PDB file of C-alpha atoms in Angstrom:
ATOM      1  CA  MET A   1     -58.761  11.698  41.725  1.00 62.00           C
ATOM      2  CA  LYS A   2     -55.741  14.065  43.102  1.00 75.00           C
ATOM      3  CA  ALA A   3     -54.715  10.764  44.149  1.00 77.00           C
ATOM      4  CA  VAL A   4     -55.065   9.043  40.468  1.00 74.00           C
ATOM      5  CA  ARG A   5     -53.268  11.958  38.947  1.00 74.00           C
ATOM      6  CA  THR A   6     -50.119  12.360  41.184  1.00 77.00           C
ATOM      7  CA  ILE A   7     -49.887   8.055  40.682  1.00 81.00           C
ATOM      8  CA  LEU A   8     -50.076   8.355  36.993  1.00 78.00           C
ATOM      9  CA  THR A   9     -47.815  11.315  36.597  1.00 80.00           C
ATOM     10  CA  ALA A  10     -45.624   9.472  38.322  1.00 84.00           C
ATOM     11  CA  ILE A  11     -45.055   6.911  36.355  1.00 85.00           C
ATOM     12  CA  LEU A  12     -45.543   8.850  32.806  1.00 85.00           C
ATOM     13  CA  VAL A  13     -43.475  11.268  33.369  1.00 87.00           C
ATOM     14  CA  PRO A  14     -40.442   9.263  34.042  1.00 89.00           C
ATOM     15  CA  LEU A  15     -41.367   8.494  30.710  1.00 90.00           C
ATOM     16  CA  LEU A  16     -41.824  10.846  28.487  1.00 89.00           C
ATOM     17  CA  VAL A  17     -38.730  12.111  29.821  1.00 92.00           C
ATOM     18  CA  VAL A  18     -36.622   9.209  28.158  1.00 91.00           C
ATOM     19  CA  SER A  19     -38.849   9.027  25.801  1.00 92.00           C
ATOM     20  CA  THR A  20     -37.908  12.601  25.063  1.00 91.00           C
ATOM     21  CA  ALA A  21     -34.132  12.009  25.576  1.00 91.00           C
ATOM     22  CA  LEU A  22     -33.788   8.622  23.842  1.00 89.00           C
ATOM     23  CA  THR A  23     -36.317  11.070  20.676  1.00 90.00           C
ATOM     24  CA  LEU A  24     -32.316  13.835  20.504  1.00 88.00           C
ATOM     25  CA  PHE A  25     -30.441  11.528  20.091  1.00 86.00           C
ATOM     26  CA  SER A  26     -31.871   9.306  17.459  1.00 85.00           C
ATOM     27  CA  GLY A  27     -32.891  12.495  15.903  1.00 84.00           C
ATOM     28  CA  VAL A  28     -29.585  13.925  15.543  1.00 79.00           C
ATOM     29  CA  MET A  29     -27.453  10.515  14.737  1.00 77.00           C
ATOM     30  CA  ARG A  30     -30.210   9.699  11.481  1.00 73.00           C
ATOM     31  CA  PHE A  31     -29.086  13.718   9.878  1.00 70.00           C
ATOM     32  CA  ALA A  32     -26.183  13.605  10.763  1.00 65.00           C
ATOM     33  CA  VAL A  33     -24.560  10.295  10.197  1.00 61.00           C
ATOM     34  CA  LEU A  34     -25.691  10.290   5.979  1.00 62.00           C
ATOM     35  CA  ASN A  35     -25.310  14.076   5.645  1.00 66.00           C
ATOM     36  CA  PRO A  36     -22.309  15.207   3.301  1.00 71.00           C
ATOM     37  CA  GLU A  37     -22.353  18.816   5.071  1.00 73.00           C
ATOM     38  CA  TYR A  38     -21.221  17.737   8.026  1.00 67.00           C
ATOM     39  CA  TYR A  39     -17.890  16.363   6.096  1.00 69.00           C
ATOM     40  CA  LYS A  40     -17.829  19.466   4.284  1.00 72.00           C
ATOM     41  CA  LYS A  41     -17.855  21.837   7.162  1.00 69.00           C
ATOM     42  CA  HIS A  42     -15.223  20.301   8.174  1.00 63.00           C
ATOM     43  CA  LEU A  43     -12.802  19.822   5.360  1.00 65.00           C
ATOM     44  CA  ALA A  44     -13.302  23.890   4.424  1.00 64.00           C
ATOM     45  CA  ASP A  45     -11.017  25.034   8.433  1.00 68.00           C
ATOM     46  CA  GLU A  46      -7.938  26.222   8.002  1.00 72.00           C
ATOM     47  CA  ASP A  47      -6.722  23.652   9.632  1.00 73.00           C
ATOM     48  CA  TYR A  48      -7.297  20.921   6.989  1.00 75.00           C
ATOM     49  CA  CYS A  49      -5.916  22.928   4.100  1.00 80.00           C
ATOM     50  CA  ALA A  50      -2.654  23.443   5.845  1.00 81.00           C
ATOM     51  CA  GLU A  51      -2.100  20.048   6.440  1.00 79.00           C
ATOM     52  CA  MET A  52      -3.457  19.271   2.648  1.00 81.00           C
ATOM     53  CA  GLN A  53      -0.801  21.772   1.713  1.00 84.00           C
ATOM     54  CA  GLU A  54       2.214  19.717   3.220  1.00 82.00           C
ATOM     55  CA  HIS A  55       1.517  16.736   1.745  1.00 80.00           C
ATOM     56  CA  LEU A  56       1.525  19.385  -1.541  1.00 85.00           C
ATOM     57  CA  ASN A  57       4.459  21.037  -1.225  1.00 85.00           C
ATOM     58  CA  ASP A  58       6.333  18.047  -1.265  1.00 85.00           C
ATOM     59  CA  ASP A  59       5.401  16.204  -4.048  1.00 87.00           C
ATOM     60  CA  LEU A  60       5.108  19.576  -6.377  1.00 88.00           C
ATOM     61  CA  GLY A  61       8.445  21.050  -4.761  1.00 87.00           C
ATOM     62  CA  TYR A  62       9.540  17.263  -6.592  1.00 87.00           C
ATOM     63  CA  ILE A  63       7.675  17.697 -10.273  1.00 88.00           C
ATOM     64  CA  ALA A  64       9.258  21.390 -10.271  1.00 87.00           C
ATOM     65  CA  ILE A  65      12.842  20.321  -9.475  1.00 87.00           C
ATOM     66  CA  LEU A  66      12.467  17.912 -12.179  1.00 83.00           C
ATOM     67  CA  TYR A  67      11.181  20.004 -14.243  1.00 82.00           C
ATOM     68  CA  GLY A  68      13.215  23.116 -13.778  1.00 84.00           C
ATOM     69  CA  LEU A  69      11.091  25.437 -11.679  1.00 86.00           C
ATOM     70  CA  ASP A  70      10.109  26.854  -8.891  1.00 86.00           C
ATOM     71  CA  GLU A  71       9.470  24.885  -6.502  1.00 84.00           C
ATOM     72  CA  GLN A  72       7.656  27.368  -4.777  1.00 86.00           C
ATOM     73  CA  GLU A  73       5.941  28.664  -6.739  1.00 87.00           C
ATOM     74  CA  VAL A  74       4.440  25.260  -8.305  1.00 87.00           C
ATOM     75  CA  SER A  75       3.126  24.874  -4.828  1.00 85.00           C
ATOM     76  CA  GLU A  76       0.891  27.769  -4.501  1.00 86.00           C
ATOM     77  CA  LEU A  77      -1.005  27.160  -7.814  1.00 88.00           C
ATOM     78  CA  VAL A  78      -2.921  25.462  -5.542  1.00 88.00           C
ATOM     79  CA  THR A  79      -4.794  27.732  -3.135  1.00 86.00           C
ATOM     80  CA  ASP A  80      -6.648  26.778  -0.013  1.00 85.00           C
ATOM     81  CA  GLU A  81     -10.479  27.475  -1.990  1.00 87.00           C
ATOM     82  CA  ASP A  82      -9.299  24.966  -4.515  1.00 87.00           C
ATOM     83  CA  ILE A  83      -8.165  22.234  -2.222  1.00 85.00           C
ATOM     84  CA  ARG A  84     -11.586  22.909  -0.791  1.00 84.00           C
ATOM     85  CA  ALA A  85     -13.672  23.045  -4.151  1.00 85.00           C
ATOM     86  CA  TYR A  86     -12.108  19.639  -4.656  1.00 84.00           C
ATOM     87  CA  THR A  87     -12.488  17.984  -1.458  1.00 80.00           C
ATOM     88  CA  ALA A  88     -16.021  19.320  -2.093  1.00 82.00           C
ATOM     89  CA  GLU A  89     -16.799  17.589  -5.591  1.00 82.00           C
ATOM     90  CA  TYR A  90     -15.691  14.340  -3.986  1.00 79.00           C
ATOM     91  CA  ILE A  91     -17.696  13.970  -1.599  1.00 78.00           C
ATOM     92  CA  ASP A  92     -20.697  15.198  -3.108  1.00 81.00           C
ATOM     93  CA  ALA A  93     -19.701  12.185  -6.068  1.00 79.00           C
ATOM     94  CA  VAL A  94     -19.320   9.735  -3.124  1.00 77.00           C
ATOM     95  CA  PHE A  95     -22.970   9.619  -1.983  1.00 75.00           C
ATOM     96  CA  ALA A  96     -24.103  10.839  -5.152  1.00 77.00           C
ATOM     97  CA  ARG A  97     -23.698   7.425  -6.138  1.00 73.00           C
ATOM     98  CA  SER A  98     -26.625   4.187  -6.644  1.00 70.00           C
ATOM     99  CA  ASP A  99     -24.677   1.609  -5.926  1.00 70.00           C
ATOM    100  CA  PRO A 100     -22.342   2.311  -2.728  1.00 65.00           C
ATOM    101  CA  SER A 101     -20.822  -1.173  -3.669  1.00 68.00           C
ATOM    102  CA  GLU A 102     -19.975  -0.210  -6.839  1.00 69.00           C
ATOM    103  CA  THR A 103     -15.559   1.567  -7.672  1.00 72.00           C
ATOM    104  CA  PHE A 104     -15.233   4.266  -6.979  1.00 72.00           C
ATOM    105  CA  THR A 105     -13.309   7.137 -10.125  1.00 73.00           C
ATOM    106  CA  PRO A 106     -12.689  10.519  -8.260  1.00 72.00           C
ATOM    107  CA  ALA A 107     -12.849  13.702 -10.949  1.00 76.00           C
ATOM    108  CA  GLU A 108      -9.849  14.674 -13.066  1.00 81.00           C
ATOM    109  CA  TYR A 109      -8.011  17.170 -10.584  1.00 85.00           C
ATOM    110  CA  PRO A 110      -7.817  20.154 -14.005  1.00 86.00           C
ATOM    111  CA  TYR A 111      -4.417  20.772 -14.856  1.00 85.00           C
ATOM    112  CA  ASN A 112      -4.907  24.106 -16.436  1.00 89.00           C
ATOM    113  CA  ALA A 113      -3.044  26.339 -13.758  1.00 89.00           C
ATOM    114  CA  PHE A 114      -0.290  24.333 -14.137  1.00 90.00           C
ATOM    115  CA  LEU A 115       0.015  24.221 -18.034  1.00 89.00           C
ATOM    116  CA  ASN A 116      -0.394  28.060 -17.784  1.00 89.00           C
ATOM    117  CA  TYR A 117       2.447  28.562 -15.511  1.00 87.00           C
ATOM    118  CA  VAL A 118       4.098  27.119 -17.885  1.00 87.00           C
ATOM    119  CA  LEU A 119       3.523  28.639 -20.595  1.00 87.00           C
ATOM    120  CA  SER A 120       3.153  32.463 -19.268  1.00 85.00           C
ATOM    121  CA  ASN A 121       7.271  31.645 -17.760  1.00 82.00           C
ATOM    122  CA  THR A 122      10.159  28.891 -20.279  1.00 82.00           C
ATOM    123  CA  ASN A 123      10.287  27.913 -23.452  1.00 82.00           C
ATOM    124  CA  VAL A 124       8.894  24.577 -23.756  1.00 81.00           C
ATOM    125  CA  SER A 125       7.096  22.993 -26.503  1.00 84.00           C
ATOM    126  CA  PHE A 126       3.256  23.060 -25.239  1.00 87.00           C
ATOM    127  CA  GLU A 127       3.892  18.916 -25.381  1.00 87.00           C
ATOM    128  CA  ALA A 128       6.420  19.202 -22.444  1.00 86.00           C
ATOM    129  CA  ALA A 129       4.206  21.841 -20.695  1.00 88.00           C
ATOM    130  CA  GLU A 130       1.415  19.539 -20.871  1.00 90.00           C
ATOM    131  CA  ASP A 131       3.587  16.424 -19.702  1.00 90.00           C
ATOM    132  CA  PHE A 132       4.717  18.867 -16.356  1.00 89.00           C
ATOM    133  CA  ALA A 133       0.287  20.868 -15.729  1.00 91.00           C
ATOM    134  CA  TYR A 134      -0.205  16.244 -15.953  1.00 91.00           C
ATOM    135  CA  ASP A 135       1.936  14.847 -13.562  1.00 90.00           C
ATOM    136  CA  CYS A 136       1.255  17.670 -10.884  1.00 91.00           C
ATOM    137  CA  ALA A 137      -2.298  17.551 -11.366  1.00 90.00           C
ATOM    138  CA  GLU A 138      -1.800  14.001 -10.858  1.00 88.00           C
ATOM    139  CA  ALA A 139      -0.540  14.176  -7.540  1.00 88.00           C
ATOM    140  CA  VAL A 140      -3.070  16.958  -6.376  1.00 87.00           C
ATOM    141  CA  GLN A 141      -5.206  14.181  -7.103  1.00 85.00           C
ATOM    142  CA  ASN A 142      -3.793  11.458  -5.551  1.00 82.00           C
ATOM    143  CA  ASP A 143      -2.892  13.597  -2.246  1.00 80.00           C
ATOM    144  CA  LEU A 144      -6.058  14.897  -1.670  1.00 77.00           C
ATOM    145  CA  TRP A 145      -7.887  11.469  -2.806  1.00 71.00           C
ATOM    146  CA  ALA A 146      -5.807   9.324  -1.262  1.00 66.00           C
ATOM    147  CA  VAL A 147      -6.220  11.997   2.471  1.00 60.00           C
ATOM    148  CA  ASN A 148     -10.162  11.918   1.596  1.00 58.00           C
ATOM    149  CA  GLN A 149     -10.793   8.294   0.470  1.00 58.00           C
ATOM    150  CA  GLU A 150      -9.768   6.571   3.841  1.00 60.00           C
ATOM    151  CA  MET A 151     -12.273   8.197   6.243  1.00 62.00           C
ATOM    152  CA  ILE A 152     -14.924   9.042   3.513  1.00 66.00           C
ATOM    153  CA  LEU A 153     -15.544   6.635   1.119  1.00 67.00           C
ATOM    154  CA  ASN A 154     -15.100   3.390   3.172  1.00 68.00           C
ATOM    155  CA  SER A 155     -16.874   4.568   5.677  1.00 68.00           C
ATOM    156  CA  VAL A 156     -19.977   6.981   3.377  1.00 69.00           C
ATOM    157  CA  THR A 157     -19.701   3.093   2.110  1.00 69.00           C
ATOM    158  CA  PHE A 158     -20.824   1.353   4.758  1.00 68.00           C
ATOM    159  CA  LEU A 159     -23.109   2.997   6.295  1.00 66.00           C
ATOM    160  CA  GLN A 160     -24.836   3.188   2.559  1.00 65.00           C
ATOM    161  CA  SER A 161     -24.499  -0.230   1.995  1.00 65.00           C
ATOM    162  CA  SER A 162     -26.052  -1.295   6.046  1.00 64.00           C
ATOM    163  CA  SER A 163     -28.794  -1.090   7.456  1.00 69.00           C
ATOM    164  CA  ILE A 164     -27.546   1.177   9.827  1.00 71.00           C
ATOM    165  CA  VAL A 165     -29.629   4.480   9.082  1.00 70.00           C
ATOM    166  CA  THR A 166     -33.036   2.387   8.002  1.00 77.00           C
ATOM    167  CA  GLU A 167     -32.595   1.293  11.590  1.00 80.00           C
ATOM    168  CA  LEU A 168     -32.225   4.670  12.510  1.00 78.00           C
ATOM    169  CA  THR A 169     -35.204   5.775  10.874  1.00 81.00           C
ATOM    170  CA  ALA A 170     -36.995   3.777  12.064  1.00 86.00           C
ATOM    171  CA  LEU A 171     -36.200   4.065  16.004  1.00 86.00           C
ATOM    172  CA  PHE A 172     -36.666   7.659  15.381  1.00 86.00           C
ATOM    173  CA  THR A 173     -39.699   7.197  13.907  1.00 89.00           C
ATOM    174  CA  LEU A 174     -41.085   4.701  17.062  1.00 92.00           C
ATOM    175  CA  LEU A 175     -39.998   6.421  19.565  1.00 91.00           C
ATOM    176  CA  LEU A 176     -41.002  10.137  18.081  1.00 91.00           C
ATOM    177  CA  LEU A 177     -44.592   8.532  18.049  1.00 93.00           C
ATOM    178  CA  LEU A 178     -44.064   7.243  21.761  1.00 92.00           C
ATOM    179  CA  THR A 179     -42.811  10.896  22.900  1.00 92.00           C
ATOM    180  CA  LEU A 180     -46.102  11.984  20.992  1.00 91.00           C
ATOM    181  CA  GLY A 181     -48.349   9.634  22.175  1.00 92.00           C
ATOM    182  CA  LEU A 182     -47.158   9.789  25.822  1.00 91.00           C
ATOM    183  CA  SER A 183     -48.178  13.266  25.578  1.00 91.00           C
ATOM    184  CA  VAL A 184     -50.798  13.626  24.942  1.00 90.00           C
ATOM    185  CA  ILE A 185     -52.033  11.207  27.562  1.00 89.00           C
ATOM    186  CA  VAL A 186     -49.920  13.555  30.396  1.00 87.00           C
ATOM    187  CA  PHE A 187     -52.026  15.822  28.426  1.00 82.00           C
ATOM    188  CA  CYS A 188     -55.208  14.850  29.143  1.00 86.00           C
ATOM    189  CA  VAL A 189     -54.549  13.682  32.660  1.00 84.00           C
ATOM    190  CA  TYR A 190     -54.838  17.330  33.342  1.00 81.00           C
ATOM    191  CA  ILE A 191     -57.731  17.826  31.338  1.00 77.00           C
ATOM    192  CA  GLY A 192     -59.189  21.226  33.767  1.00 73.00           C
ATOM    193  CA  ARG A 193     -56.161  22.281  34.388  1.00 80.00           C
ATOM    194  CA  ILE A 194     -53.817  23.189  31.147  1.00 80.00           C
ATOM    195  CA  ARG A 195     -51.321  25.103  32.676  1.00 84.00           C
ATOM    196  CA  SER A 196     -49.985  22.449  35.538  1.00 83.00           C
ATOM    197  CA  GLY A 197     -50.323  20.426  32.440  1.00 83.00           C
ATOM    198  CA  LEU A 198     -47.986  22.146  30.643  1.00 86.00           C
ATOM    199  CA  VAL A 199     -46.240  22.777  33.022  1.00 88.00           C
ATOM    200  CA  ALA A 200     -46.079  18.573  33.339  1.00 88.00           C
ATOM    201  CA  LEU A 201     -45.184  18.654  29.907  1.00 89.00           C
ATOM    202  CA  PHE A 202     -43.044  20.742  29.024  1.00 91.00           C
ATOM    203  CA  GLY A 203     -40.846  19.394  32.771  1.00 90.00           C
ATOM    204  CA  SER A 204     -40.430  16.406  31.022  1.00 92.00           C
ATOM    205  CA  TYR A 205     -39.081  17.879  28.226  1.00 92.00           C
ATOM    206  CA  PHE A 206     -36.835  19.777  29.649  1.00 93.00           C
ATOM    207  CA  CYS A 207     -35.704  17.613  31.410  1.00 93.00           C
ATOM    208  CA  GLY A 208     -35.172  14.894  28.906  1.00 91.00           C
ATOM    209  CA  GLY A 209     -33.186  17.341  26.578  1.00 90.00           C
ATOM    210  CA  SER A 210     -30.511  18.258  29.378  1.00 92.00           C
ATOM    211  CA  ILE A 211     -30.070  15.011  29.908  1.00 91.00           C
ATOM    212  CA  ILE A 212     -28.835  14.905  25.725  1.00 89.00           C
ATOM    213  CA  PHE A 213     -27.364  18.889  26.662  1.00 88.00           C
ATOM    214  CA  ALA A 214     -25.408  18.214  28.817  1.00 87.00           C
ATOM    215  CA  PRO A 215     -23.078  16.515  27.934  1.00 85.00           C
ATOM    216  CA  LEU A 216     -22.781  17.598  24.341  1.00 83.00           C
ATOM    217  CA  LEU A 217     -22.082  21.294  26.132  1.00 84.00           C
ATOM    218  CA  VAL A 218     -19.434  19.858  27.640  1.00 82.00           C
ATOM    219  CA  PHE A 219     -17.564  17.419  25.378  1.00 78.00           C
ATOM    220  CA  ILE A 220     -17.242  21.174  23.771  1.00 76.00           C
ATOM    221  CA  LEU A 221     -16.691  23.106  26.327  1.00 78.00           C
ATOM    222  CA  LYS A 222     -13.835  21.354  27.399  1.00 73.00           C
ATOM    223  CA  GLY A 223     -12.172  20.004  24.131  1.00 69.00           C
ATOM    224  CA  TYR A 224     -12.994  15.902  24.360  1.00 64.00           C
ATOM    225  CA  THR A 225     -12.843  15.351  21.413  1.00 62.00           C
ATOM    226  CA  GLU A 226      -9.527  16.623  19.812  1.00 60.00           C
ATOM    227  CA  ARG A 227      -7.573  15.138  22.858  1.00 59.00           C
ATOM    228  CA  LEU A 228      -9.186  11.555  21.163  1.00 57.00           C
ATOM    229  CA  ASN A 229      -6.471   9.901  19.757  1.00 53.00           C
ATOM    230  CA  ILE A 230      -7.180   8.171  16.945  1.00 49.00           C
ATOM    231  CA  ALA A 231      -5.262   7.450  13.969  1.00 45.00           C
ATOM    232  CA  VAL A 232      -3.024   9.492  11.966  1.00 45.00           C
ATOM    233  CA  SER A 233      -2.546  13.284  11.473  1.00 49.00           C
ATOM    234  CA  PRO A 234      -5.121  13.463   8.591  1.00 51.00           C
ATOM    235  CA  TYR A 235      -7.280  11.511   9.278  1.00 51.00           C
ATOM    236  CA  ARG A 236      -7.370  11.791  12.956  1.00 57.00           C
ATOM    237  CA  THR A 237      -8.554  15.838  12.292  1.00 58.00           C
ATOM    238  CA  GLN A 238     -10.944  14.472   9.784  1.00 58.00           C
ATOM    239  CA  LEU A 239     -12.440  12.466  13.141  1.00 61.00           C
ATOM    240  CA  VAL A 240     -12.844  14.777  14.867  1.00 66.00           C
ATOM    241  CA  GLY A 241     -13.766  18.061  12.683  1.00 63.00           C
ATOM    242  CA  ILE A 242     -16.674  15.325  12.269  1.00 65.00           C
ATOM    243  CA  LEU A 243     -17.220  14.554  15.471  1.00 71.00           C
ATOM    244  CA  GLN A 244     -17.407  18.116  16.572  1.00 72.00           C
ATOM    245  CA  THR A 245     -19.380  19.284  13.899  1.00 70.00           C
ATOM    246  CA  ILE A 246     -22.092  16.570  14.625  1.00 74.00           C
ATOM    247  CA  LEU A 247     -21.556  17.510  18.938  1.00 79.00           C
ATOM    248  CA  LYS A 248     -22.496  21.411  18.025  1.00 79.00           C
ATOM    249  CA  GLY A 249     -25.348  20.468  14.979  1.00 78.00           C
ATOM    250  CA  GLY A 250     -26.908  18.034  18.214  1.00 83.00           C
ATOM    251  CA  ALA A 251     -26.276  21.101  20.726  1.00 86.00           C
ATOM    252  CA  VAL A 252     -28.568  23.290  18.816  1.00 86.00           C
ATOM    253  CA  VAL A 253     -30.556  20.809  18.390  1.00 87.00           C
ATOM    254  CA  THR A 254     -31.119  19.968  22.189  1.00 90.00           C
ATOM    255  CA  GLY A 255     -30.592  23.996  22.915  1.00 90.00           C
ATOM    256  CA  LEU A 256     -33.671  25.089  21.010  1.00 91.00           C
ATOM    257  CA  VAL A 257     -36.134  21.607  23.102  1.00 91.00           C
ATOM    258  CA  VAL A 258     -34.610  23.182  26.293  1.00 92.00           C
ATOM    259  CA  ALA A 259     -35.275  26.278  26.337  1.00 93.00           C
ATOM    260  CA  VAL A 260     -38.280  26.987  24.470  1.00 93.00           C
ATOM    261  CA  SER A 261     -39.598  24.187  27.376  1.00 92.00           C
ATOM    262  CA  LEU A 262     -38.240  26.318  30.296  1.00 92.00           C
ATOM    263  CA  ILE A 263     -39.769  29.622  28.852  1.00 92.00           C
ATOM    264  CA  VAL A 264     -42.253  27.882  28.666  1.00 90.00           C
ATOM    265  CA  ILE A 265     -42.497  27.069  32.662  1.00 89.00           C
ATOM    266  CA  ALA A 266     -41.176  30.583  33.428  1.00 90.00           C
ATOM    267  CA  ILE A 267     -44.563  31.775  31.429  1.00 88.00           C
ATOM    268  CA  CYS A 268     -46.787  29.190  33.429  1.00 85.00           C
ATOM    269  CA  ILE A 269     -45.055  29.609  36.160  1.00 83.00           C
ATOM    270  CA  PHE A 270     -45.595  33.243  36.051  1.00 80.00           C
ATOM    271  CA  THR A 271     -49.599  33.541  35.353  1.00 78.00           C
ATOM    272  CA  LYS A 272     -49.944  31.363  38.277  1.00 66.00           C
ATOM    273  CA  LYS A 273     -48.166  33.991  40.960  1.00 58.00           C
ATOM    274  CA  LYS A 274     -49.689  36.104  38.900  1.00 55.00           C
ATOM    275  CA  ARG A 275     -53.626  35.472  38.956  1.00 52.00           C
TER     276      ARG A 275
END
C-alpha cells in the first residue's frame, strides 16, 4: 500500500502543482484585463496628472493669450482632482457600453470654472466669456480624451469584441475544476493519514503558487515594467502603470495562497513532532 501511495503521489502531486500555477495565472488575467479599477488606480497617480498638466498648460495658455488673460491662472483652473474625475468618468463610460463597436463620444468637460473666472476678472460680455469658457473646456476634453483614447478605448473595445474574455473564463473554470478534482484525489490517497495528506495537498499549492508569485515579485521589486520601452510618453506611462497594477494584484493573490499553504504545512509538521 505504501508503494502504491508513493507512486500515485509522484504522479498526482506534479500535476496538482502545474494545475494550481495555471489556475492562479488564468485567474489573475481573467479578473484584471476587464477591471476598470485597474485603469483608474494608475490614473490617480501624480506622474499621470503632471503629464496631463503639461499638455493642458500649452493649450490653455495659448487660449489665455488670445483673450488677454493670465496664462498661469487659467492653467491652474484645472486641478489634479479635475483630471482624475474626468478620466474616471471616461473610463466608466467606455466600460459601460453595451455595444463595443458603437461610436464613442466622451462627455463634455464642464466649463463653469472658466466662465466664472472670466466674469470675475474681466469686464467682457457674457457671450465673450462663454466663448472663452467653451474653448478652454474643449481644449481640456480634447487633451485628456486624445491621450486616453488610444490606450483605453481601443484596448477595451478589442477585449469586449473578441472572445478573449470568454475563453479566459472557460479556461479558468476548467483549470479550477481540474485543481479541485486533483486535490480530492490526492487527499483520498492519504485516507487515514490526514496530516500527510494535508502536507502533500498544501505542499502542491505552495509550489504552484510560488511558481507564479516568485516572478511577479521579482518584476515588482526590480521595476522591470518601468524599463519597458513602450510607445511614447503618455501611452508608455499608462501601459506601465496598468501592468504594475496587474502584477501587484496577482502578487497579492498568489502570495496569500503561498502564505496559507506554508502555515498549514508548518502546523502539520509541528504537531507531528510534538506527538
